[in-house]
CSV table of C-alpha atoms and ligand atoms in Angstrom, one decimal:
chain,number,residue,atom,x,y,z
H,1,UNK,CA,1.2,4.9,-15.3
H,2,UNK,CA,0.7,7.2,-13.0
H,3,UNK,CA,1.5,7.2,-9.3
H,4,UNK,CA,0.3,9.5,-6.2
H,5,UNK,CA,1.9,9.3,-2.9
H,6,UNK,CA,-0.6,10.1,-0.1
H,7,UNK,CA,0.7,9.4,2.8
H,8,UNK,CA,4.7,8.1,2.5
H,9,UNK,CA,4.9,7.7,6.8
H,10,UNK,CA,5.0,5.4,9.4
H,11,UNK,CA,2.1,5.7,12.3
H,12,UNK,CA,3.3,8.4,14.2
H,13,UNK,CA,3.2,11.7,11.6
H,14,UNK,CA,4.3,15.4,12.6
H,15,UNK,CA,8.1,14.2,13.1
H,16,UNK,CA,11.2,16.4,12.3
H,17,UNK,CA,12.0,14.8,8.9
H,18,UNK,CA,9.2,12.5,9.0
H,19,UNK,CA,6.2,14.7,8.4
H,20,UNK,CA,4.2,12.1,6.6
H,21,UNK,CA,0.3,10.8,6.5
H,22,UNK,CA,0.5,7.1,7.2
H,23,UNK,CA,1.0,5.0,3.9
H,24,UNK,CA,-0.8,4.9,1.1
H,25,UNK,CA,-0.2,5.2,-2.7
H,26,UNK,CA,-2.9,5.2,-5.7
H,27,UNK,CA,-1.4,3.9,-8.7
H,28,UNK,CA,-3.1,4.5,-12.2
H,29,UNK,CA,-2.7,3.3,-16.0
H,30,UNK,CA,-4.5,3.7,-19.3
H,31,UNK,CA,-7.3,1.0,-20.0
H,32,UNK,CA,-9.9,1.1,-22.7
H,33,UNK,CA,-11.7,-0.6,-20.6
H,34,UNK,CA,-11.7,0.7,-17.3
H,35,UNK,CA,-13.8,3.8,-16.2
H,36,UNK,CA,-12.6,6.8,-17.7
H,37,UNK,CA,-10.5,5.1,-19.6
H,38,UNK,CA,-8.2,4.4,-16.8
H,39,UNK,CA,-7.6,2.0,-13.6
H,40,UNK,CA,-6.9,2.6,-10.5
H,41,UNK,CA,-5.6,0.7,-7.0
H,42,UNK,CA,-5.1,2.2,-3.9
H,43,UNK,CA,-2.5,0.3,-2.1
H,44,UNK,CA,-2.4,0.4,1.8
H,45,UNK,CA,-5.7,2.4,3.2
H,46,UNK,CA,-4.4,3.6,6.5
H,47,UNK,CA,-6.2,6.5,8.7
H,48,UNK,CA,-6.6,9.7,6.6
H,49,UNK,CA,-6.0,8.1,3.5
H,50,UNK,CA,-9.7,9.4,1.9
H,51,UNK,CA,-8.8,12.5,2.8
H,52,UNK,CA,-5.7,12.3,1.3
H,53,UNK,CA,-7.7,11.1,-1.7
H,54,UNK,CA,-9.3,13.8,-1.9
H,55,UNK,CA,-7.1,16.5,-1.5
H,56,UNK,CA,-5.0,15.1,-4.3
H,57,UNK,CA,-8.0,15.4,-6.9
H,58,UNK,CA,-9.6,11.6,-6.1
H,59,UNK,CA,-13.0,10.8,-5.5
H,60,UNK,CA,-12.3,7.9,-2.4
H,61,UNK,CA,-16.2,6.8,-2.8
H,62,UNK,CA,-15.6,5.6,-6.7
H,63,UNK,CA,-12.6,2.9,-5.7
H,64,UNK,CA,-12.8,-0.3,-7.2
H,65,UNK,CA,-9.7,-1.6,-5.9
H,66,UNK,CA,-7.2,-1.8,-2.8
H,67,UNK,CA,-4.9,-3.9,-1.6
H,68,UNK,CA,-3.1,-4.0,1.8
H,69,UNK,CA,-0.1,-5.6,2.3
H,70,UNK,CA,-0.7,-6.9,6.2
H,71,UNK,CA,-3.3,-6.4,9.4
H,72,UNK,CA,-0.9,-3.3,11.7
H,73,UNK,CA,-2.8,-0.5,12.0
H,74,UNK,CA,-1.1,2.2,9.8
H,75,UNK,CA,-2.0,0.8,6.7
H,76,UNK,CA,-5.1,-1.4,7.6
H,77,UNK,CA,-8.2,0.5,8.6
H,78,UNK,CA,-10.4,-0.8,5.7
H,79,UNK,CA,-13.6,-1.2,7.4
H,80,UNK,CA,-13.2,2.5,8.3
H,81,UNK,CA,-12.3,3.3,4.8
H,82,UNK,CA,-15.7,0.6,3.8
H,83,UNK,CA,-18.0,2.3,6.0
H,84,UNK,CA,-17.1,6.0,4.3
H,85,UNK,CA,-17.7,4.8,1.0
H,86,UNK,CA,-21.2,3.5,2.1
H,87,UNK,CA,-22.2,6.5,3.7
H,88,UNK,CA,-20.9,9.0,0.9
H,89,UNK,CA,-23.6,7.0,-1.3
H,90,UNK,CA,-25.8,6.7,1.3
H,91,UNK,CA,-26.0,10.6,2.5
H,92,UNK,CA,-24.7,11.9,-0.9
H,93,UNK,CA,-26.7,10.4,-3.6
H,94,UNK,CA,-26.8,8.4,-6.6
H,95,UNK,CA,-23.5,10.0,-8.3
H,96,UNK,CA,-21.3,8.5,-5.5
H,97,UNK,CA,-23.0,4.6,-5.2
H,98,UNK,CA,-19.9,2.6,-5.6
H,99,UNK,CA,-21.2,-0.8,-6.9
H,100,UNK,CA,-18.2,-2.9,-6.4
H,101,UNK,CA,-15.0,-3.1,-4.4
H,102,UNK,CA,-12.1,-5.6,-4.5
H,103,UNK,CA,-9.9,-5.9,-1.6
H,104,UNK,CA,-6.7,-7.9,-2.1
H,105,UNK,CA,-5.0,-8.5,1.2
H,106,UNK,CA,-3.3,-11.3,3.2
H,107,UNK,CA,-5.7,-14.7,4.8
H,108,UNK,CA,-5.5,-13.0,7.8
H,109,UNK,CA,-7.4,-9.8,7.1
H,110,UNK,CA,-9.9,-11.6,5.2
H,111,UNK,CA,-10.5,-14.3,7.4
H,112,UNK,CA,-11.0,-12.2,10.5
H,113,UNK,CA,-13.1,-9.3,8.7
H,114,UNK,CA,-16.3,-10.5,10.0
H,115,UNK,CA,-15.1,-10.7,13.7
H,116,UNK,CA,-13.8,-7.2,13.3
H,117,UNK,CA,-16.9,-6.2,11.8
H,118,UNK,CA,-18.9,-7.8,14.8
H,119,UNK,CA,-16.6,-5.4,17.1
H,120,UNK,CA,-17.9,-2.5,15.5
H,121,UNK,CA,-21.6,-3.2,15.2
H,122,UNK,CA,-23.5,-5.8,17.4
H,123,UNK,CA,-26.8,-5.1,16.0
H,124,UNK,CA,-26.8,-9.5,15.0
H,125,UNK,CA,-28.1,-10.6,10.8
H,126,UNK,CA,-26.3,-10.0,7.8
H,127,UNK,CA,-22.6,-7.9,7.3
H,128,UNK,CA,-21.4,-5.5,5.8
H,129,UNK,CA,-23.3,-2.9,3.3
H,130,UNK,CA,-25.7,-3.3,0.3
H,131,UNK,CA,-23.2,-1.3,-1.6
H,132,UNK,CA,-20.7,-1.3,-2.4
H,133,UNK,CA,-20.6,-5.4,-3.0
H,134,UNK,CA,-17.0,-6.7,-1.4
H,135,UNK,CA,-15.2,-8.9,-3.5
H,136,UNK,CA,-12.3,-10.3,-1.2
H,137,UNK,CA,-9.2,-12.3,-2.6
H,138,UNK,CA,-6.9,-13.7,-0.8
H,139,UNK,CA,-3.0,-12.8,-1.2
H,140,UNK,CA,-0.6,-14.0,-2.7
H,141,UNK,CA,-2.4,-17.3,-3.2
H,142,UNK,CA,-4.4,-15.2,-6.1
H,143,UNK,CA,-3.2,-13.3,-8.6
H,144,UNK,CA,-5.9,-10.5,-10.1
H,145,UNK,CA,-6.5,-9.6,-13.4
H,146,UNK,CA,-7.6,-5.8,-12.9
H,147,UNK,CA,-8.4,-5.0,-16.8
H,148,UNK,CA,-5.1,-5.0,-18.6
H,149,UNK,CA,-3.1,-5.2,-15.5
H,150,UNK,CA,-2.1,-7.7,-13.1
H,151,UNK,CA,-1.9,-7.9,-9.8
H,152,UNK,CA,0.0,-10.1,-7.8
H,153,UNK,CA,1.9,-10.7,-4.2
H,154,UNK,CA,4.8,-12.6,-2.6
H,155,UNK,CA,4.7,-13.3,1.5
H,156,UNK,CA,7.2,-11.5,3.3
H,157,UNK,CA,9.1,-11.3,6.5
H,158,UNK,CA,7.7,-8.7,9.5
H,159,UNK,CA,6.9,-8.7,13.3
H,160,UNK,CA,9.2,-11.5,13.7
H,161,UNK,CA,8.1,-13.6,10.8
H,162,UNK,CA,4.6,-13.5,13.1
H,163,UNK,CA,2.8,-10.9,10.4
H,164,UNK,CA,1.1,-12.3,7.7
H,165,UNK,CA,2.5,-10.0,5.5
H,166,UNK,CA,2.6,-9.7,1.7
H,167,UNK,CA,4.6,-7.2,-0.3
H,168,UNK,CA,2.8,-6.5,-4.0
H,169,UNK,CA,3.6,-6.1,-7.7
H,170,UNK,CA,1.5,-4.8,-10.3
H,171,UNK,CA,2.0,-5.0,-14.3
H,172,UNK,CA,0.6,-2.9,-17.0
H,173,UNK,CA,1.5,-2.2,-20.4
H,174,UNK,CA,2.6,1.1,-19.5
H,175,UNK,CA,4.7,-0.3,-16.7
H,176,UNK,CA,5.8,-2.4,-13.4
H,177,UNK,CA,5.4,-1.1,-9.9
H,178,UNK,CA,6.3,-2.3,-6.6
H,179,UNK,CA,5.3,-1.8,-2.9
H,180,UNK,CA,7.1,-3.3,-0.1
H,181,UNK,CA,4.5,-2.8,3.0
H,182,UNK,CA,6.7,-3.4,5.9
H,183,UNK,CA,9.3,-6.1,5.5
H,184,UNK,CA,12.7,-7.3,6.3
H,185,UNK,CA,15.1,-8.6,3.5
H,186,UNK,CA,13.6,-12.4,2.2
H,187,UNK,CA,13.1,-13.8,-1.0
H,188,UNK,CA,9.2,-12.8,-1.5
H,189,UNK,CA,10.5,-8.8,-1.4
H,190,UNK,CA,13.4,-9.8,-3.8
H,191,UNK,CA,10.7,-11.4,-6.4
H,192,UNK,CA,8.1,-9.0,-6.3
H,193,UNK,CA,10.4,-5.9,-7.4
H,194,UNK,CA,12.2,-7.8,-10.3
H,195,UNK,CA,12.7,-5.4,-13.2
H,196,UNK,CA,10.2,-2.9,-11.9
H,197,UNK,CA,10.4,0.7,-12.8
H,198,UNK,CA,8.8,2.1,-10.0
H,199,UNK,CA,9.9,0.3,-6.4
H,200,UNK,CA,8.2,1.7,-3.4
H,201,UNK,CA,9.8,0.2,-0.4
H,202,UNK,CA,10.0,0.7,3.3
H,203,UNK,CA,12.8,2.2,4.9
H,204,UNK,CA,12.1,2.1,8.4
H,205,UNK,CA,15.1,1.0,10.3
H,206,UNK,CA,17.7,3.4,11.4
H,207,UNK,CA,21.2,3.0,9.5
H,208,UNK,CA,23.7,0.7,10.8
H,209,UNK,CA,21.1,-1.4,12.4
H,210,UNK,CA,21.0,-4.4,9.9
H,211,UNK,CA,20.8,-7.1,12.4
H,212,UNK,CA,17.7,-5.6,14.6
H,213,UNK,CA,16.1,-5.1,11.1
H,214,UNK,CA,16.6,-9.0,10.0
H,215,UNK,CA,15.0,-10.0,13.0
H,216,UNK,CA,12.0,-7.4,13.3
H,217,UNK,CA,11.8,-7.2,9.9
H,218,UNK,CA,12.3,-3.6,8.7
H,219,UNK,CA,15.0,-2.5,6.2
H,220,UNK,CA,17.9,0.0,6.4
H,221,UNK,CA,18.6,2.1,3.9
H,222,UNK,CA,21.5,0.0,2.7
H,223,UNK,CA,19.6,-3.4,2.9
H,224,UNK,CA,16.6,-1.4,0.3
H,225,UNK,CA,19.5,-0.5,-2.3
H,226,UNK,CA,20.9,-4.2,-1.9
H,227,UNK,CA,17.2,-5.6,-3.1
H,228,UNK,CA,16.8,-2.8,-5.5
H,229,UNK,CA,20.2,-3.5,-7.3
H,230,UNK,CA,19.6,-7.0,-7.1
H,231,UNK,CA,16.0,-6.4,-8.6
H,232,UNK,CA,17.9,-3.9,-11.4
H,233,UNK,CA,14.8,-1.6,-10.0
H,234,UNK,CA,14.8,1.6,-12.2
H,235,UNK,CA,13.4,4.0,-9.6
H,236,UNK,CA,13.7,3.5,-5.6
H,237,UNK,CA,11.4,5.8,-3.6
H,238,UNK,CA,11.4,5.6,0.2
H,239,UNK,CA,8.6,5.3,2.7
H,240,UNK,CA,7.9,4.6,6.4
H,241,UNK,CA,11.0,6.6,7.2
H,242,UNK,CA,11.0,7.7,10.8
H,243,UNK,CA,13.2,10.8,11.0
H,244,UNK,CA,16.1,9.8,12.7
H,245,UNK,CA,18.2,10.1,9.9
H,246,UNK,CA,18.6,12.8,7.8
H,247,UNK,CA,17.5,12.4,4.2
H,248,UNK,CA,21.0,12.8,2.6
H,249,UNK,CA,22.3,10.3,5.2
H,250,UNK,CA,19.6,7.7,4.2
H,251,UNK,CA,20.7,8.3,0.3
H,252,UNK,CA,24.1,8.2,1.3
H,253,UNK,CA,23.7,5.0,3.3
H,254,UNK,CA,21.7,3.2,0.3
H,255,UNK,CA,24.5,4.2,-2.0
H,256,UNK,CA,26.8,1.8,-0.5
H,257,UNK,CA,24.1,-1.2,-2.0
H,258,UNK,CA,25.8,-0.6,-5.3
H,259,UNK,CA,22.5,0.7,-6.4
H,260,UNK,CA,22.8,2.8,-9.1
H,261,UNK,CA,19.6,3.9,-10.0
H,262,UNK,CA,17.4,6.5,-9.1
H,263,UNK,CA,16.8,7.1,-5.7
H,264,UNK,CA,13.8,9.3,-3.9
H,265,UNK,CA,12.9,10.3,-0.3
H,266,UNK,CA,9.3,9.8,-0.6
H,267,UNK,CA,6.7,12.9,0.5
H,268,UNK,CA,3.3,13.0,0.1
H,269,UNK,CA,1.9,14.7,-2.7
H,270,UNK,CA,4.7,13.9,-4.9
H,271,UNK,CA,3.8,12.2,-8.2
H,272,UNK,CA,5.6,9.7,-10.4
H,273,UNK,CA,5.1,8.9,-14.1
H,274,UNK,CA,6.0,6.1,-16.3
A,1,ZN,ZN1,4.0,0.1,9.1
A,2,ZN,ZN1,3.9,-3.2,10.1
């Protein structure tokens, strides 16, 4: 299992400390069956993120998969993302059609895709694209079988508990991984990082302000390594850090969790293997 960090930020980039692309992390695994012999899952698809793609080695038009982990706007422009695809098969040729893509995400993305879509073309008749053909599923009330891994999701707590918002876990034979989205400490978070060896979790609030995070829903350093040593996560990589605090200072603060594991600042680029 292999995973790429493209874009470990919040959505503001260019910060001192906080130089990040907006999230978005491609996870891939070994599968007879999958193309290549692999599969891949793109999770969060925020602005930039097909370049991103591509400037780590990936062609963004050939995606089966994504899944976004709630509507905000740093990690949700999927129609943006749909509508490249299309036209990378479209003025490209053959070798980049793309005949399927699944896109896991919360009821509230899916159910109010077409009206989105009607915001960005009012030309009335039929939606979306010939190809590729959108497969939607609806998180976490689904879990996916994506060849020999499984995909699945918990709700969790963000905006005030007014987000829908799911955090996501995926298994494979080669290993578990993780991904917070944006949340606050609750029981789905706890659940989906159980025994994971990768854990890719948020880290957006500044230290020492637990209670502002509870409400919100964000996490302080120190709240991350409390899920993470509850979870007996292996690995605990930061995202959506904004800068306030210095790197060491966010390590420092998640070491007083308990957590004893591994623990990373995020960057993008940076690439992890199971
Ligand atoms: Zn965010
Ligand atoms: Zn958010």
């Amino acid at each position: 299992m292999r995973l790429t960090i493209l874009g470990a930020g919040t959505g503001a980039s260019g910060l001192p400390n906080a130089a990040q692309y907006p999230p978005g992390f491609l996870v891939e695994w070994a599968d007879p069956a999958g193309d290549s012999g692999q599969q891949k899952i793109l999770f969060d698809c925020s602005e930039g993120v097909r370049f991103r793609l591509a400037q780590a080695g990936h062609e963004y038009s050939q995606l089966h998969h994504v899944a976004i982990t709630h509507p905000h706007p740093d990690h949700n422009v999927f129609l943006q993302f749909l509508q490249a695809v299309y036209l990378k098969w479209s003025s490209g040729g053959e070798q980049f059609k793309n005949p399927e893509l699944h896109l896991y995400a919360p009821r509230h993305i899916i159910g109010n895709m077409d009206q989105q879509w009607d915001l960005l073309w009012q030309t009335p008749g039929p939606r979306y694209y010939k190809s590729p053909a959108l497969k939607l599923h609806v998180m976490p009330d689904e879990s996916a079988l994506i060849g020999n891994g499984k995909l699945s999701a918990a709700k969790v707590y963000h905006e005030s508990g007014n987000s829908d918002a799911v955090a996501f876990r995926l298994e494979t034979p080669e290993g578990i991984f993780a991904y917070s989205g944006d949340t606050g400490d609750c029981p789905g978070i706890r659940q989906v990082c159980r025994d994971v060896d990768i854990f890719v979790c948020e880290d957006t609030a500044r230290i020492g302000q637990e209670e502002k995070a509870i409400a919100y829903g964000h996490l302080t350093p120190r709240q991350a390594g409390e899920i993470a040593k509850d979870g007996k996560v292996k690995k605990l990589i930061f995202f959506h850090y904004t800068g306030q605090d210095s790197h060491q200072a966010m390590i420092d603060d998640c070491r007083l969790s308990g957590f004893s594991g591994e623990v990373v600042i995020g960057e993008d680029f940076q690439v992890f293997e199971i």
